[in-house]
PDB file of C-alpha atoms in Angstrom:
ATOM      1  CA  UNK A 237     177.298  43.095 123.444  1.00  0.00           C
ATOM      2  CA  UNK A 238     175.663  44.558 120.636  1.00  0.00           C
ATOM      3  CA  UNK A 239     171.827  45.102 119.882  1.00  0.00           C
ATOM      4  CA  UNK A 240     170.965  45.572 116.589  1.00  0.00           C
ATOM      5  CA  UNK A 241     168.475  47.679 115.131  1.00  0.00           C
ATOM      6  CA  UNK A 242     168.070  47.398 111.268  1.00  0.00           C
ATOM      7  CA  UNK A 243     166.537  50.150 109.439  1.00  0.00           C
ATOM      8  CA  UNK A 244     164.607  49.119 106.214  1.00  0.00           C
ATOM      9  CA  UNK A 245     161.481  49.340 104.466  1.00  0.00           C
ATOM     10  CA  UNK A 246     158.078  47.436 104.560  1.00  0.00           C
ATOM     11  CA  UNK A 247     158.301  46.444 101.495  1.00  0.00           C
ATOM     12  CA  UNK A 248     159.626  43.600  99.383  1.00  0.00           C
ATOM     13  CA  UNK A 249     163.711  45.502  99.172  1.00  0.00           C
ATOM     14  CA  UNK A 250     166.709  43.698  97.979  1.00  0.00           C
ATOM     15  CA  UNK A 251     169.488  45.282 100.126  1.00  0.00           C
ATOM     16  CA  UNK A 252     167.366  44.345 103.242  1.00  0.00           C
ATOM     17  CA  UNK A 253     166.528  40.689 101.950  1.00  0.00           C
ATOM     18  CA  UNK A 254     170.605  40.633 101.819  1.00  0.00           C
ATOM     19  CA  UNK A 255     171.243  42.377 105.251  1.00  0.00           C
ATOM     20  CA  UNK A 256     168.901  40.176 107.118  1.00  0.00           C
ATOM     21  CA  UNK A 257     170.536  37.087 106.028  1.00  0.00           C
ATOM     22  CA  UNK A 258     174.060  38.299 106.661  1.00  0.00           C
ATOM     23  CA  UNK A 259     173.303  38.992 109.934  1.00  0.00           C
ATOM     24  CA  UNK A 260     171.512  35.837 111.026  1.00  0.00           C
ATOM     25  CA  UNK A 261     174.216  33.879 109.248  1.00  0.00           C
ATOM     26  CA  UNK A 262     176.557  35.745 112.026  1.00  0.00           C
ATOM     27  CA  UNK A 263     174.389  35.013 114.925  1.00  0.00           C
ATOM     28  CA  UNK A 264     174.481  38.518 115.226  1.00  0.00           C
ATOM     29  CA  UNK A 265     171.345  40.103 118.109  1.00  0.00           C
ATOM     30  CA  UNK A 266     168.881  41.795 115.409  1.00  0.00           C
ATOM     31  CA  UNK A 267     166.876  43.121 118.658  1.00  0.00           C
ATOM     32  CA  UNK A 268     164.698  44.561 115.984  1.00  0.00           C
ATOM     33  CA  UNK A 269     163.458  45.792 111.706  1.00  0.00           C
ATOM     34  CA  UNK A 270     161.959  49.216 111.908  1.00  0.00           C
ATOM     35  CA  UNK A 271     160.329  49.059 108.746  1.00  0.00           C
ATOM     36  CA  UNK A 272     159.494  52.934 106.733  1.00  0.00           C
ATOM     37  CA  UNK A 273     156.231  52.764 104.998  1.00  0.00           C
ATOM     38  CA  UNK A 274     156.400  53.524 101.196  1.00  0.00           C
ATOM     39  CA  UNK A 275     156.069  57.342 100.724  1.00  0.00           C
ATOM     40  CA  UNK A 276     155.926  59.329  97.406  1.00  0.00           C
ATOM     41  CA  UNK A 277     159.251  60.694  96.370  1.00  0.00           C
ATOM     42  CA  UNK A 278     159.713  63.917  93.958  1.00  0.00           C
ATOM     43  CA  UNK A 279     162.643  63.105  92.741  1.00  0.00           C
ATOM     44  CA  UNK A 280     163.846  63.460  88.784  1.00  0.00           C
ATOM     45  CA  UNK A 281     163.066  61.051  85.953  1.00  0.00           C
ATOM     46  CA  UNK A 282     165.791  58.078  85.866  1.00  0.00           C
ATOM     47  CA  UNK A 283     166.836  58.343  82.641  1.00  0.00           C
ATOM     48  CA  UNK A 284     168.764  55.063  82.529  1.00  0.00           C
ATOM     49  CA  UNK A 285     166.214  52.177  83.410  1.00  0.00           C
ATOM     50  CA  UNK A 286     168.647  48.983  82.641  1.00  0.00           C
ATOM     51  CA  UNK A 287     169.132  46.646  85.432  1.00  0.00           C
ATOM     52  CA  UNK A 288     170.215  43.184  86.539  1.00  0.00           C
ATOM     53  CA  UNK A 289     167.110  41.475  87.647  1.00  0.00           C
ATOM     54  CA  UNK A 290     167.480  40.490  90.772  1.00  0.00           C
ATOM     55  CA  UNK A 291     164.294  40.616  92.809  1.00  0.00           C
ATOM     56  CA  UNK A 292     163.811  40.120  96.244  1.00  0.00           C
ATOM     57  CA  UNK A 293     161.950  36.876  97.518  1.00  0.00           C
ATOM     58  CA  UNK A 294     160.601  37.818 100.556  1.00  0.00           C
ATOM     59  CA  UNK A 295     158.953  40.554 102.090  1.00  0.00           C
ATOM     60  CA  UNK A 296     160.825  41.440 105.006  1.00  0.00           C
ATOM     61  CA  UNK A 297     157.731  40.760 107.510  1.00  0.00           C
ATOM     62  CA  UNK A 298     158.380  37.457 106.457  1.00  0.00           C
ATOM     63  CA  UNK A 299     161.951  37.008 106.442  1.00  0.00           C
ATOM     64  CA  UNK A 300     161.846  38.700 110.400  1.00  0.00           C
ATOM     65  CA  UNK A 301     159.218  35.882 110.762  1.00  0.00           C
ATOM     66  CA  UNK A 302     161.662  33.234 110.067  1.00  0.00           C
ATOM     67  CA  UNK A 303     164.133  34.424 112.046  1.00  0.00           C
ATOM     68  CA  UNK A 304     162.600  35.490 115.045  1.00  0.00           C
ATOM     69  CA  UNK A 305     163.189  39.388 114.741  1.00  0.00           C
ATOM     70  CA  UNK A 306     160.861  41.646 115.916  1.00  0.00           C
ATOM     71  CA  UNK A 307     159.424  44.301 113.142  1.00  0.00           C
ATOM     72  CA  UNK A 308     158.080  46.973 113.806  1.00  0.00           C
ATOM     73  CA  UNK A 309     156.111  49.410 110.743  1.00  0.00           C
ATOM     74  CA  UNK A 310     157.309  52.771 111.969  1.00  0.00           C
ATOM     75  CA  UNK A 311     158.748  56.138 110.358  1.00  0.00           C
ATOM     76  CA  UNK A 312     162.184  55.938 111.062  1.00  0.00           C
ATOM     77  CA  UNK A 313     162.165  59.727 112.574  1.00  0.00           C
ATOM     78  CA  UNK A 314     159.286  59.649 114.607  1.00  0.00           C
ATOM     79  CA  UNK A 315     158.888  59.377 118.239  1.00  0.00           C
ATOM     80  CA  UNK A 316     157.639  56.057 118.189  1.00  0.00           C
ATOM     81  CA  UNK A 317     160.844  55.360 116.949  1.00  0.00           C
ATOM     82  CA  UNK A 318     162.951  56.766 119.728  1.00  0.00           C
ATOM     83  CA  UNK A 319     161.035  54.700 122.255  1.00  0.00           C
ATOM     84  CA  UNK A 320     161.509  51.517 120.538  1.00  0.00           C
ATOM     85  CA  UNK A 321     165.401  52.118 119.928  1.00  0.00           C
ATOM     86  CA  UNK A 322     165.210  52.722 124.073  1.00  0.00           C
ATOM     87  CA  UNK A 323     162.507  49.477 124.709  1.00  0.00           C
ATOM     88  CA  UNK A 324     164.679  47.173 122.763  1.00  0.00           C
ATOM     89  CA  UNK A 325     167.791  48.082 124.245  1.00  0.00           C
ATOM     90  CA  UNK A 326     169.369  48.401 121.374  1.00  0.00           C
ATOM     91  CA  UNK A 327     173.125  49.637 120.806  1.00  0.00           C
ATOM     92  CA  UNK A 328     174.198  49.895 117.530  1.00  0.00           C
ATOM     93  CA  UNK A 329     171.905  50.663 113.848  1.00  0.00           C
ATOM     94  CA  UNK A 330     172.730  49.506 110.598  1.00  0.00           C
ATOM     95  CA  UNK A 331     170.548  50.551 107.026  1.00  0.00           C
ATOM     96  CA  UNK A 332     169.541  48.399 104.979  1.00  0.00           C
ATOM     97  CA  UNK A 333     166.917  51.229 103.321  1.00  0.00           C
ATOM     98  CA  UNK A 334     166.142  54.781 104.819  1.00  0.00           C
ATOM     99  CA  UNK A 335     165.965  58.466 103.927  1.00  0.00           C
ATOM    100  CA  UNK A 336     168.256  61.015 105.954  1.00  0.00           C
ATOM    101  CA  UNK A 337     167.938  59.876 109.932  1.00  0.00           C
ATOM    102  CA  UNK A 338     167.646  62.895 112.074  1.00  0.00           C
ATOM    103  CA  UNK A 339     170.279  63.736 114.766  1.00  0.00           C
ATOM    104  CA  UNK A 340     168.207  62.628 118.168  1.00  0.00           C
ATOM    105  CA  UNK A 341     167.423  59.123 115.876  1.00  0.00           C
ATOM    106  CA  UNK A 342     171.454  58.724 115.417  1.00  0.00           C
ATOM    107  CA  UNK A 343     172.375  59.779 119.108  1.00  0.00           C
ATOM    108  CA  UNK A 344     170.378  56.901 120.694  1.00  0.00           C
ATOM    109  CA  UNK A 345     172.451  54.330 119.612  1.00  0.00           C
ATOM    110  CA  UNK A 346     175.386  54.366 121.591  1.00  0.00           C
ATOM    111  CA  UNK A 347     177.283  52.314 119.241  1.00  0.00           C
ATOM    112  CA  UNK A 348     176.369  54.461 116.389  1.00  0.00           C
ATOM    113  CA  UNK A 349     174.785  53.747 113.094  1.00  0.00           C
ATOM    114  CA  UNK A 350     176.152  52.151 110.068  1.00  0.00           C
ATOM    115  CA  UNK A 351     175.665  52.889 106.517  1.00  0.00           C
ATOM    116  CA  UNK A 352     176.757  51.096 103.333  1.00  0.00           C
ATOM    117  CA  UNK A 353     177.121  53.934 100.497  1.00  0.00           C
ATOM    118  CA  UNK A 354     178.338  53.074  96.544  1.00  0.00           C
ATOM    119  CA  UNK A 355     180.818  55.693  96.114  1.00  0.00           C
ATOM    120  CA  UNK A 356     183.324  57.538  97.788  1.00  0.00           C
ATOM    121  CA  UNK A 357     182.415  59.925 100.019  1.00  0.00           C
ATOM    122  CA  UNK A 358     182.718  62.757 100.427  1.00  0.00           C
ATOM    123  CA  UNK A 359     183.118  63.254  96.602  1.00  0.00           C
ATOM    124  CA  UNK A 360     180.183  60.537  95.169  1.00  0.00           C
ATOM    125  CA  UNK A 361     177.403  61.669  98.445  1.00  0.00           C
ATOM    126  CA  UNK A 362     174.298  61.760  97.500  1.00  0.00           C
ATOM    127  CA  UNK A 363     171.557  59.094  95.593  1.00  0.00           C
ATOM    128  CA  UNK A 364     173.240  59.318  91.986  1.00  0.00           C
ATOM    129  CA  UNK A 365     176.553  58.051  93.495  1.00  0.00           C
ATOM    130  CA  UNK A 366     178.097  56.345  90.490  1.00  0.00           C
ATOM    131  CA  UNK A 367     177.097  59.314  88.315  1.00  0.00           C
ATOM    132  CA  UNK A 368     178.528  61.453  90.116  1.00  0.00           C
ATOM    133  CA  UNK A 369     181.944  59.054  90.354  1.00  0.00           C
ATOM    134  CA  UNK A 370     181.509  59.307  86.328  1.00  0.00           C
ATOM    135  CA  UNK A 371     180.840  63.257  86.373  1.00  0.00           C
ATOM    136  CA  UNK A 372     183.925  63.678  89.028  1.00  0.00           C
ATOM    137  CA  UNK A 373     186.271  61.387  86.948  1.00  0.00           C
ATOM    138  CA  UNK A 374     187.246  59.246  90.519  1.00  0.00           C
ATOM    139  CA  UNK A 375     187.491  55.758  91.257  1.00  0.00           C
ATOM    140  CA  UNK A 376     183.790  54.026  92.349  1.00  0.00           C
ATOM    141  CA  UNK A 377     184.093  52.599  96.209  1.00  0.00           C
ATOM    142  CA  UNK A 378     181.939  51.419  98.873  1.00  0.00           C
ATOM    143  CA  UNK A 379     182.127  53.400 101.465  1.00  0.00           C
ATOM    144  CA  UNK A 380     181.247  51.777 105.459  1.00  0.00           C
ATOM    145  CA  UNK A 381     180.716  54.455 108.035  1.00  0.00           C
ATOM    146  CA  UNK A 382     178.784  55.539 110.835  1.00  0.00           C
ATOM    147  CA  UNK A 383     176.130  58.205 109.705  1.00  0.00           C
ATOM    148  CA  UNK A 384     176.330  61.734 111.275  1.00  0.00           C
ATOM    149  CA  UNK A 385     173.706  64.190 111.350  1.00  0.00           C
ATOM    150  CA  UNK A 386     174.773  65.390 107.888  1.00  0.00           C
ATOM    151  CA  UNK A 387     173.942  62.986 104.627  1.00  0.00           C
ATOM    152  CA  UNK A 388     176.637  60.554 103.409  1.00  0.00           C
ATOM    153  CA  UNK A 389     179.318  62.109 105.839  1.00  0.00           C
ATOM    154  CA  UNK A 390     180.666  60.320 109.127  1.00  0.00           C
ATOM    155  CA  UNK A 391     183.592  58.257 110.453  1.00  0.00           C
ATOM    156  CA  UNK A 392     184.912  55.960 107.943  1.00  0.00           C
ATOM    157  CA  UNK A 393     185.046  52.159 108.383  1.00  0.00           C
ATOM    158  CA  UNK A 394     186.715  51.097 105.708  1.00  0.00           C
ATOM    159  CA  UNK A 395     186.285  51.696 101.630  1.00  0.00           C
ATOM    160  CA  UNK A 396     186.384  49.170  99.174  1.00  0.00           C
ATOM    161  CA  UNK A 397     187.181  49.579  95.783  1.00  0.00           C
ATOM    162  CA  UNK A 398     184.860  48.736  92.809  1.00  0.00           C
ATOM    163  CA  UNK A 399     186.874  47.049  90.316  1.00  0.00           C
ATOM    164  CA  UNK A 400     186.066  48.119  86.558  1.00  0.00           C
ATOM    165  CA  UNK A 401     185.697  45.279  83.874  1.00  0.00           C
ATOM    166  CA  UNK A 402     185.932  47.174  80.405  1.00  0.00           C
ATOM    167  CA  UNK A 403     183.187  45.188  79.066  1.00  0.00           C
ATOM    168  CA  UNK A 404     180.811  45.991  81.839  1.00  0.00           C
ATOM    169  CA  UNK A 405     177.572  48.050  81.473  1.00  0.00           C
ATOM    170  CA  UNK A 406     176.252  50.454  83.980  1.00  0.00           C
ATOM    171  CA  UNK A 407     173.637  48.297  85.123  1.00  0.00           C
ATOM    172  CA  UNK A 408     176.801  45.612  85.776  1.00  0.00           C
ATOM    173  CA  UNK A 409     178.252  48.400  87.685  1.00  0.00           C
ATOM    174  CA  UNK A 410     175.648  48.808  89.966  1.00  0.00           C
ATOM    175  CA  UNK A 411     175.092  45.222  90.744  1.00  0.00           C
ATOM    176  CA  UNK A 412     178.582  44.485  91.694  1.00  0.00           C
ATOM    177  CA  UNK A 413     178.164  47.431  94.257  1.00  0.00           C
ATOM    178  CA  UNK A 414     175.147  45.314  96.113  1.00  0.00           C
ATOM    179  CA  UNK A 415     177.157  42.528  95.963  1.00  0.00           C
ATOM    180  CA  UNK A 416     180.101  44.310  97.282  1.00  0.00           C
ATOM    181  CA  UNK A 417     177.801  46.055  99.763  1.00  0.00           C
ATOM    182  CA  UNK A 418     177.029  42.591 100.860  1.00  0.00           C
ATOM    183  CA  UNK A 419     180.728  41.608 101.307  1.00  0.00           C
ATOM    184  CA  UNK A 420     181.674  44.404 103.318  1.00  0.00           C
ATOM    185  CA  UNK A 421     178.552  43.839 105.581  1.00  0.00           C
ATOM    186  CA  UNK A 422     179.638  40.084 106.205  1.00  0.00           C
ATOM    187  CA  UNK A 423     183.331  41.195 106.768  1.00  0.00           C
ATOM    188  CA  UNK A 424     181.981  44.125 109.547  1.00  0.00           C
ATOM    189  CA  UNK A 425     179.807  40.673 111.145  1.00  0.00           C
ATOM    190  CA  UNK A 426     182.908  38.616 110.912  1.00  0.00           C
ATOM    191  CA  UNK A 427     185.615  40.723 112.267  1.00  0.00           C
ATOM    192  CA  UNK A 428     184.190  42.465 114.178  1.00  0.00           C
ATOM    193  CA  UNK A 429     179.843  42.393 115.406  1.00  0.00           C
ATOM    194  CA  UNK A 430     180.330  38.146 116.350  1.00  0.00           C
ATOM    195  CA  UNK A 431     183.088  38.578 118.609  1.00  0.00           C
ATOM    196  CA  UNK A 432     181.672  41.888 120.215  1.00  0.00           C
ATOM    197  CA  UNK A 433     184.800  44.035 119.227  1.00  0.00           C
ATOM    198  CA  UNK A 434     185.057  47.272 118.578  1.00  0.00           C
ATOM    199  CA  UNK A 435     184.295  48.778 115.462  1.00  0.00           C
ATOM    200  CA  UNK A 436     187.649  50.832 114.653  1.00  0.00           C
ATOM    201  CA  UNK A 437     187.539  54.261 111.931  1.00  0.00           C
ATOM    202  CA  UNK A 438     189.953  55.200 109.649  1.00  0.00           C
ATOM    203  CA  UNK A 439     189.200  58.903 109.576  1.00  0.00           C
ATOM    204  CA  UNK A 440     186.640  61.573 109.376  1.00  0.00           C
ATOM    205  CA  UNK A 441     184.465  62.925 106.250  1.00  0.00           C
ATOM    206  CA  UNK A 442     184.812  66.386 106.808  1.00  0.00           C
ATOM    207  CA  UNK A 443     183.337  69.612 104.965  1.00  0.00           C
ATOM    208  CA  UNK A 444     180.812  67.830 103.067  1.00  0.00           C
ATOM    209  CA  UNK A 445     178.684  69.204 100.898  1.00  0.00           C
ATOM    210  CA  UNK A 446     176.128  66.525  99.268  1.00  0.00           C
ATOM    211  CA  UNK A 447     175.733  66.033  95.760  1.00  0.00           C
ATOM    212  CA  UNK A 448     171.977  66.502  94.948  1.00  0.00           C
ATOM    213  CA  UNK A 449     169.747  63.917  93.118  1.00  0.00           C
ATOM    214  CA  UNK A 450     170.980  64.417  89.315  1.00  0.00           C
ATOM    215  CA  UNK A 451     168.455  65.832  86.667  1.00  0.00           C
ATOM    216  CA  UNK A 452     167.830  64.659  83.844  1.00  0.00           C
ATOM    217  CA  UNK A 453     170.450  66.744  81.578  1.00  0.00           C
ATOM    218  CA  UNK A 454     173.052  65.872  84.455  1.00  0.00           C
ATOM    219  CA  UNK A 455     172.580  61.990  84.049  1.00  0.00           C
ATOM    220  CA  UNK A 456     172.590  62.499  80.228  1.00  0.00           C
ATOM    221  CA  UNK A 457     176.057  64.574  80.633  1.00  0.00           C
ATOM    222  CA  UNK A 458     177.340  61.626  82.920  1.00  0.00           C
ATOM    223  CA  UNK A 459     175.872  58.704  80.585  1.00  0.00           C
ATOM    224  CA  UNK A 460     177.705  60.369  77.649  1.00  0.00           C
ATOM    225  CA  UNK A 461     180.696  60.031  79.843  1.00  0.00           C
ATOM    226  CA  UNK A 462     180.449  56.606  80.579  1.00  0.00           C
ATOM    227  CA  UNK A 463     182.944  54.967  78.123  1.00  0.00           C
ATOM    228  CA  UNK A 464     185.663  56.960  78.452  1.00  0.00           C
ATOM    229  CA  UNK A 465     185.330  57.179  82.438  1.00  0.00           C
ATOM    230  CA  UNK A 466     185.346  53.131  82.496  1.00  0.00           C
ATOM    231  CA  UNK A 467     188.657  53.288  79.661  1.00  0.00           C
ATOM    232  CA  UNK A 468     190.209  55.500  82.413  1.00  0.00           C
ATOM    233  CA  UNK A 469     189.167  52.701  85.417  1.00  0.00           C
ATOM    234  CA  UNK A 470     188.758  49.801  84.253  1.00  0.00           C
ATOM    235  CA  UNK A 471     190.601  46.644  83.042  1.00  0.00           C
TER     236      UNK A 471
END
């Protein structure tokens, strides 16, 4: 049977709003929410600031409230953390928010851990997925897999492509990859987490080499190539 563990943040975060609700829809055991503190990160400027709004409505202290989930404010490396992924019992991870997981973190789940990444990997790895899509001139995806101890890299799960409207924007782009994101998570609940089957893969990322955060002259290269990577893609 699996045990869930869900790694997010403790803070008010969309994709874990999303995940939470997906898996109590499925009945699925969410033995517990290790929740990462907020921490300063020195990463470049975002250039492109557009998005769908689409705020979160509860913090997810709240939401694990509701549903009866145990949360626990921990960083997701620590020790701490390794004895609750033991106490609880639990199995199998899933992110809903984290930075890179160490290996001893991924190795106590026997079941693995599964991560939701817009883009193909190994090509799009990295936090500026769909730019790099747009730099690399490839289809956008969402990649399931189960996390190894290198980033974005892993057994695949399945991939999903991101259909291309030729009207859309980037920040359209990047909100049909949460919803997407969302889809794929209730399909791996569905087919497979409610009935307690196993999780198959469909190969292995190999030789990866992840694509660092962009700077700010690479997402202005990758902006300018916007249009005529969507005329290429999309319909």
């Amino acid at each position: 049977m699996y045990k869930v563990v869900v790694f997010g943040y403790d803070f008010p975060h969309k994709k874990s709003e999303d995940f939470l609700h997906i898996l109590k829809k499925y009945g699925i055991e969410v033995v517990g929410y290790l929740a990462a503190p907020s921490v300063k990160l020195h990463l470049p400027n975002k250039i492109y600031k557009r998005s769908i709004s689409n705020p979160p409505i509860f913090h997810p202290k709240e939401l694990c409230d509701l549903y009866d989930i145990p949360y626990f404010v921990v960083t997701h490396n620590s020790n701490e953390s390794l004895t609750l992924i033991e106490k609880l019992n639990a199995n199998l991870g899933i992110i809903s928010g984290a930075r890179i997981l160490k290996e001893n973190i991924i190795n106590s789940f026997s079941h693995g851990i599964i991560n939701l990444h817009p883009g193909k990997i190994p090509e799009s790895s990295g936090l500026d997925s769909l730019y790099w899509s747009i730099q690399k001139r490839i289809p956008l995806y969402i990649t399931t897999h189960f996390i190894d101890k290198r980033i974005d890299a892993g057994a695949i799960i399945k991939e999903k492509l991101v259909e291309i409207n030729l009207n859309d924007r980037i920040e359209d782009i990047k909100y049909k990859c949460n919803l997407i994101e969302n889809e794929e998570l209730t399909f791996i609940c569905d087919k497979y987490l409610k009935d307690n089957m196993i999780i198959p893969k469909i190969g292995l990322i190999e030789n990866v080499t992840s694509n660092p955060p962009m700077n700010e002259d690479e997402q202005n290269k990758a902006i300018s190539l916007f249009e005529s990577w969507k005329n290429r893609f999309g319909k």
